[in-house]
Amino acid sequence: MPSLSVFTDVPLAQKLEGSLLKTYKQDDHPNKMFLAYSVCMTKEGQPWVSPMVRKIRLQIAQDPSLNYEYMPVMGMNSFIQASLSLLFGKNSQVIMENRVGGVHTVGDSGAFQLGAQFLKTWYRDSQIVYIISSQKESYGLIFQDLGFSVYECSFWDSTKLCLDPSMLLDVVEQAPRGCVFVMGNVANCKLSQSQWIKLMSMMKSKRIFPFFDIPCQGLSTGDLEEETRFLKYFVSRGFEFFCSQSLSKIFGIYDEGVGILVVVALSNELLLCVLSQLMNYARALWLSPPSTGARIITSILCNPALQGEWKQSLEGVVDNIMLIKEKVKEKLRLLGTPGSWDHITEQKGSHSYLGLS
């Protein structure tokens, strides 16, 4: 007599794919093309890899001193410090005061998994999370699974065809006290100085906890420092916050999933307490993060010559992104497509709204 499986009642899970991909698959047009890939592509249609990465990967493979022992639970310290310097600048206020630290995470969503678990246990002001981004992110699913109430908000105005800072301010104004704001693409929203002050004042008065998402620093303008300047605003106003810093895309090592969860606290004592709790979660989730991607990135960031070459290659990617946008805009103009298409080139970064119905 066959035994009854313990998995009998387990249904087939629905694929977590966006509505754009679903529509693309259903469309039977022979010349269709999917434009929503999350990697930078070369002219040959292959994922872009920074030239320095290939060079360092070979050096690491041939290094006889590496013993491939388990990493500490927090991860590679030199990688964390190099990442923090890239994010805030070497001589930043928060680094000098030893109020910022990080945990080396697995995958792009690893930082959100750690951060969400910490907030579920220790942030008792509210269990409401707003995902504030010009793109719908998958991180809301992580918070939902942990029991948070999640609201997704976009600051893309489909009528004006632009990122509208007033939409972001409206969300903050209506949000309940003590909620969590997961904020991506904020640097692209072009807030004025007075709007930044208003935004931070409202968040401060409502005790809103910021959880920033930096998925591809430098890919909007090529200026690494300018794209994270807003973090310094929050530091100067006395905010504590989390930040997911993903480094895979800007080095072209997508399969490595390299990143850190950054923690900014009011004091070093508080920082150490938070990091100790995060390490407990990391120990339970993955024990030891993978090291190859972190070693590659650290080798480049800690060598001024290699870092200079890498920055140049990143600027080349940004130039290519803008060239593609110019070509798309020009093609739409030549086809006589109704309306103005300037909004395509006015948007920065590797993602843009075309504004097509």
Tab-separated table of N, CA and C in Angstrom, residues 38-130:
chain	number	residue	atom	x	y	z
A	38	SER	N	17.447	43.448	-15.898
A	38	SER	CA	18.053	44.174	-14.775
A	38	SER	C	19.575	44.160	-14.819
A	39	VAL	N	20.165	43.811	-15.961
A	39	VAL	CA	21.622	43.857	-16.105
A	39	VAL	C	21.983	44.791	-17.254
A	40	CYS	N	23.201	45.324	-17.190
A	40	CYS	CA	23.717	46.141	-18.296
A	40	CYS	C	24.269	45.197	-19.359
A	41	MET	N	23.916	45.459	-20.614
A	41	MET	CA	24.309	44.558	-21.692
A	41	MET	C	25.350	45.213	-22.601
A	42	THR	N	26.210	44.386	-23.189
A	42	THR	CA	27.171	44.865	-24.178
A	42	THR	C	26.495	44.929	-25.549
A	43	LYS	N	27.196	45.463	-26.546
A	43	LYS	CA	26.655	45.510	-27.918
A	43	LYS	C	26.404	44.111	-28.463
A	44	GLU	N	27.137	43.144	-27.912
A	44	GLU	CA	26.974	41.762	-28.369
A	44	GLU	C	25.814	41.060	-27.659
A	45	GLY	N	25.125	41.778	-26.774
A	45	GLY	CA	23.991	41.200	-26.069
A	45	GLY	C	24.363	40.348	-24.878
A	46	GLN	N	25.602	40.530	-24.371
A	46	GLN	CA	26.055	39.793	-23.197
A	46	GLN	C	26.100	40.726	-21.986
A	47	PRO	N	25.954	40.172	-20.752
A	47	PRO	CA	26.056	41.021	-19.559
A	47	PRO	C	27.412	41.723	-19.496
A	48	TRP	N	27.370	43.047	-19.213
A	48	TRP	CA	28.603	43.825	-19.114
A	48	TRP	C	29.373	43.450	-17.856
A	49	VAL	N	30.681	43.259	-18.012
A	49	VAL	CA	31.570	42.989	-16.879
A	49	VAL	C	32.706	43.998	-16.924
A	50	SER	N	32.977	44.655	-15.800
A	50	SER	CA	34.075	45.610	-15.758
A	50	SER	C	35.392	44.894	-16.077
A	51	PRO	N	36.233	45.463	-16.964
A	51	PRO	CA	37.482	44.795	-17.352
A	51	PRO	C	38.379	44.443	-16.167
A	52	MET	N	38.352	45.287	-15.107
A	52	MET	CA	39.183	45.019	-13.931
A	52	MET	C	38.748	43.748	-13.211
A	53	VAL	N	37.477	43.424	-13.307
A	53	VAL	CA	36.956	42.237	-12.619
A	53	VAL	C	37.596	40.971	-13.178
A	54	ARG	N	37.685	40.883	-14.491
A	54	ARG	CA	38.299	39.698	-15.118
A	54	ARG	C	39.757	39.559	-14.679
A	55	LYS	N	40.458	40.694	-14.620
A	55	LYS	CA	41.872	40.685	-14.236
A	55	LYS	C	42.052	40.197	-12.794
A	56	ILE	N	41.251	40.745	-11.877
A	56	ILE	CA	41.370	40.388	-10.460
A	56	ILE	C	40.899	38.963	-10.214
A	57	ARG	N	39.882	38.532	-10.937
A	57	ARG	CA	39.382	37.162	-10.763
A	57	ARG	C	40.488	36.144	-11.067
A	58	LEU	N	41.262	36.397	-12.103
A	58	LEU	CA	42.382	35.512	-12.452
A	58	LEU	C	43.450	35.523	-11.364
A	59	GLN	N	43.754	36.708	-10.823
A	59	GLN	CA	44.758	36.814	-9.761
A	59	GLN	C	44.329	36.031	-8.525
A	60	ILE	N	43.049	36.145	-8.164
A	60	ILE	CA	42.539	35.431	-6.992
A	60	ILE	C	42.611	33.918	-7.210
A	61	ALA	N	42.260	33.477	-8.406
A	61	ALA	CA	42.278	32.041	-8.712
A	61	ALA	C	43.679	31.453	-8.608
A	62	GLN	N	44.701	32.292	-8.857
A	62	GLN	CA	46.086	31.808	-8.856
A	62	GLN	C	46.832	32.137	-7.562
A	63	ASP	N	46.110	32.694	-6.570
A	63	ASP	CA	46.756	33.087	-5.310
A	63	ASP	C	46.881	31.871	-4.386
A	64	PRO	N	48.138	31.374	-4.157
A	64	PRO	CA	48.313	30.166	-3.330
A	64	PRO	C	48.066	30.418	-1.842
A	65	SER	N	48.010	31.692	-1.421
A	65	SER	CA	47.855	32.001	0.011
A	65	SER	C	46.409	31.872	0.489
A	66	LEU	N	45.445	31.819	-0.424
A	66	LEU	CA	44.045	31.733	-0.020
A	66	LEU	C	43.712	30.321	0.456
A	67	ASN	N	43.103	30.223	1.636
A	67	ASN	CA	42.787	28.897	2.176
A	67	ASN	C	41.297	28.572	2.134
A	68	TYR	N	40.479	29.532	1.704
A	68	TYR	CA	39.038	29.318	1.542
A	68	TYR	C	38.365	28.832	2.837
A	69	GLU	N	38.855	29.340	3.956
A	69	GLU	CA	38.226	29.073	5.245
A	69	GLU	C	36.903	29.820	5.321
A	70	TYR	N	36.026	29.387	6.229
A	70	TYR	CA	34.775	30.110	6.425
A	70	TYR	C	35.058	31.561	6.776
A	71	MET	N	34.233	32.461	6.242
A	71	MET	CA	34.332	33.878	6.575
A	71	MET	C	33.702	34.109	7.941
A	72	PRO	N	34.066	35.218	8.632
A	72	PRO	CA	33.328	35.573	9.849
A	72	PRO	C	31.863	35.817	9.507
A	73	VAL	N	30.971	35.677	10.479
A	73	VAL	CA	29.538	35.847	10.233
A	73	VAL	C	29.252	37.240	9.668
A	74	MET	N	29.955	38.248	10.166
A	74	MET	CA	29.749	39.620	9.677
A	74	MET	C	30.243	39.773	8.245
A	75	GLY	N	31.156	38.885	7.822
A	75	GLY	CA	31.705	38.970	6.479
A	75	GLY	C	33.121	39.510	6.472
A	76	MET	N	33.579	39.882	5.306
A	76	MET	CA	34.947	40.372	5.123
A	76	MET	C	35.026	41.840	5.558
A	77	ASN	N	35.790	42.098	6.617
A	77	ASN	CA	35.845	43.450	7.180
A	77	ASN	C	36.403	44.469	6.183
A	78	SER	N	37.442	44.100	5.437
A	78	SER	CA	38.036	45.036	4.474
A	78	SER	C	37.038	45.398	3.375
A	79	PHE	N	36.197	44.436	2.995
A	79	PHE	CA	35.155	44.687	1.999
A	79	PHE	C	34.109	45.650	2.549
A	80	ILE	N	33.708	45.438	3.793
A	80	ILE	CA	32.711	46.316	4.418
A	80	ILE	C	33.235	47.741	4.503
A	81	GLN	N	34.487	47.905	4.945
A	81	GLN	CA	35.063	49.250	5.081
A	81	GLN	C	35.207	49.943	3.726
A	82	ALA	N	35.620	49.173	2.701
A	82	ALA	CA	35.755	49.745	1.354
A	82	ALA	C	34.388	50.167	0.814
A	83	SER	N	33.362	49.372	1.099
A	83	SER	CA	32.000	49.683	0.640
A	83	SER	C	31.464	50.930	1.326
A	84	LEU	N	31.714	51.058	2.631
A	84	LEU	CA	31.252	52.227	3.378
A	84	LEU	C	31.944	53.496	2.877
A	85	SER	N	33.231	53.393	2.557
A	85	SER	CA	33.967	54.548	2.018
A	85	SER	C	33.404	54.965	0.665
A	86	LEU	N	33.013	53.985	-0.148
A	86	LEU	CA	32.419	54.273	-1.448
A	86	LEU	C	31.078	54.978	-1.274
A	87	LEU	N	30.335	54.585	-0.266
A	87	LEU	CA	28.990	55.107	-0.036
A	87	LEU	C	28.999	56.496	0.584
A	88	PHE	N	29.841	56.702	1.605
A	88	PHE	CA	29.831	57.955	2.357
A	88	PHE	C	31.029	58.863	2.087
A	89	GLY	N	32.114	58.315	1.511
A	89	GLY	CA	33.355	59.069	1.367
A	89	GLY	C	34.272	58.750	2.534
A	90	LYS	N	35.578	58.658	2.286
A	90	LYS	CA	36.538	58.234	3.321
A	90	LYS	C	36.506	59.112	4.556
A	91	ASN	N	36.386	60.418	4.349
A	91	ASN	CA	36.473	61.357	5.464
A	91	ASN	C	35.105	61.845	5.933
A	92	SER	N	34.093	61.030	5.745
A	92	SER	CA	32.747	61.460	6.108
A	92	SER	C	32.595	61.529	7.627
A	93	GLN	N	31.678	62.362	8.044
A	93	GLN	CA	31.408	62.590	9.463
A	93	GLN	C	31.049	61.282	10.184
A	94	VAL	N	30.184	60.503	9.567
A	94	VAL	CA	29.662	59.313	10.231
A	94	VAL	C	30.725	58.215	10.371
A	95	ILE	N	31.662	58.134	9.421
A	95	ILE	CA	32.757	57.159	9.523
A	95	ILE	C	33.765	57.605	10.573
A	96	MET	N	34.091	58.890	10.587
A	96	MET	CA	35.047	59.425	11.558
A	96	MET	C	34.538	59.246	12.994
A	97	GLU	N	33.224	59.357	13.177
A	97	GLU	CA	32.635	59.218	14.512
A	97	GLU	C	32.339	57.762	14.871
A	98	ASN	N	32.650	56.846	13.945
A	98	ASN	CA	32.480	55.405	14.174
A	98	ASN	C	31.037	55.049	14.520
A	99	ARG	N	30.111	55.660	13.771
A	99	ARG	CA	28.683	55.434	13.995
A	99	ARG	C	28.035	54.647	12.858
A	100	VAL	N	28.843	54.163	11.930
A	100	VAL	CA	28.311	53.410	10.796
A	100	VAL	C	29.054	52.083	10.673
A	101	GLY	N	28.313	51.049	10.380
A	101	GLY	CA	28.906	49.731	10.178
A	101	GLY	C	28.054	48.950	9.199
A	102	GLY	N	28.431	47.715	8.968
A	102	GLY	CA	27.674	46.929	8.002
A	102	GLY	C	27.864	45.444	8.185
A	103	VAL	N	26.953	44.691	7.593
A	103	VAL	CA	27.044	43.235	7.560
A	103	VAL	C	27.053	42.810	6.099
A	104	HIS	N	28.049	42.027	5.741
A	104	HIS	CA	28.223	41.494	4.390
A	104	HIS	C	27.087	40.502	4.128
A	105	THR	N	26.275	40.771	3.102
A	105	THR	CA	25.066	39.975	2.880
A	105	THR	C	25.165	39.086	1.640
A	106	VAL	N	24.226	38.173	1.535
A	106	VAL	CA	24.122	37.258	0.404
A	106	VAL	C	23.008	37.751	-0.516
A	107	GLY	N	23.340	37.952	-1.775
A	107	GLY	CA	22.329	38.354	-2.750
A	107	GLY	C	21.851	39.778	-2.553
A	108	ASP	N	21.139	40.288	-3.571
A	108	ASP	CA	20.627	41.654	-3.512
A	108	ASP	C	19.586	41.838	-2.425
A	109	SER	N	18.831	40.795	-2.135
A	109	SER	CA	17.756	40.922	-1.150
A	109	SER	C	18.180	40.499	0.253
A	110	GLY	N	19.418	40.041	0.410
A	110	GLY	CA	19.898	39.599	1.720
A	110	GLY	C	19.850	40.699	2.759
A	111	ALA	N	20.183	41.926	2.343
A	111	ALA	CA	20.160	43.056	3.276
A	111	ALA	C	18.745	43.326	3.764
A	112	PHE	N	17.761	43.182	2.885
A	112	PHE	CA	16.372	43.420	3.276
A	112	PHE	C	15.863	42.301	4.182
A	113	GLN	N	16.332	41.087	3.955
A	113	GLN	CA	15.942	39.977	4.823
A	113	GLN	C	16.439	40.228	6.246
A	114	LEU	N	17.711	40.619	6.378
A	114	LEU	CA	18.273	40.914	7.704
A	114	LEU	C	17.581	42.109	8.345
A	115	GLY	N	17.454	43.187	7.569
A	115	GLY	CA	16.865	44.420	8.090
A	115	GLY	C	15.428	44.230	8.523
A	116	ALA	N	14.652	43.507	7.711
A	116	ALA	CA	13.239	43.279	8.030
A	116	ALA	C	13.092	42.447	9.295
A	117	GLN	N	13.945	41.432	9.466
A	117	GLN	CA	13.872	40.601	10.674
A	117	GLN	C	14.206	41.427	11.913
A	118	PHE	N	15.202	42.278	11.799
A	118	PHE	CA	15.563	43.140	12.936
A	118	PHE	C	14.413	44.076	13.299
A	119	LEU	N	13.826	44.721	12.300
A	119	LEU	CA	12.751	45.684	12.551
A	119	LEU	C	11.514	44.994	13.119
A	120	LYS	N	11.253	43.777	12.697
A	120	LYS	CA	10.101	43.031	13.207
A	120	LYS	C	10.239	42.807	14.707
A	121	THR	N	11.468	42.547	15.144
A	121	THR	CA	11.699	42.229	16.557
A	121	THR	C	11.900	43.476	17.418
A	122	TRP	N	12.664	44.450	16.899
A	122	TRP	CA	13.138	45.533	17.757
A	122	TRP	C	12.535	46.904	17.462
A	123	TYR	N	11.876	47.073	16.324
A	123	TYR	CA	11.268	48.371	16.015
A	123	TYR	C	9.777	48.279	16.280
A	124	ARG	N	9.354	48.692	17.454
A	124	ARG	CA	7.974	48.448	17.882
A	124	ARG	C	7.043	49.629	17.619
A	125	ASP	N	7.565	50.695	17.015
A	125	ASP	CA	6.714	51.868	16.753
A	125	ASP	C	5.581	51.526	15.796
A	126	SER	N	5.885	50.732	14.788
A	126	SER	CA	4.877	50.418	13.776
A	126	SER	C	5.280	49.176	12.998
A	127	GLN	N	4.294	48.491	12.465
A	127	GLN	CA	4.554	47.334	11.613
A	127	GLN	C	4.042	47.619	10.199
A	128	ILE	N	4.140	48.899	9.807
A	128	ILE	CA	3.707	49.338	8.479
A	128	ILE	C	4.928	49.750	7.671
A	129	VAL	N	5.023	49.248	6.448
A	129	VAL	CA	6.160	49.555	5.569
A	129	VAL	C	5.649	50.158	4.267
A	130	TYR	N	6.257	51.262	3.870
A	130	TYR	CA	5.986	51.866	2.567
A	130	TYR	C	7.189	51.603	1.670
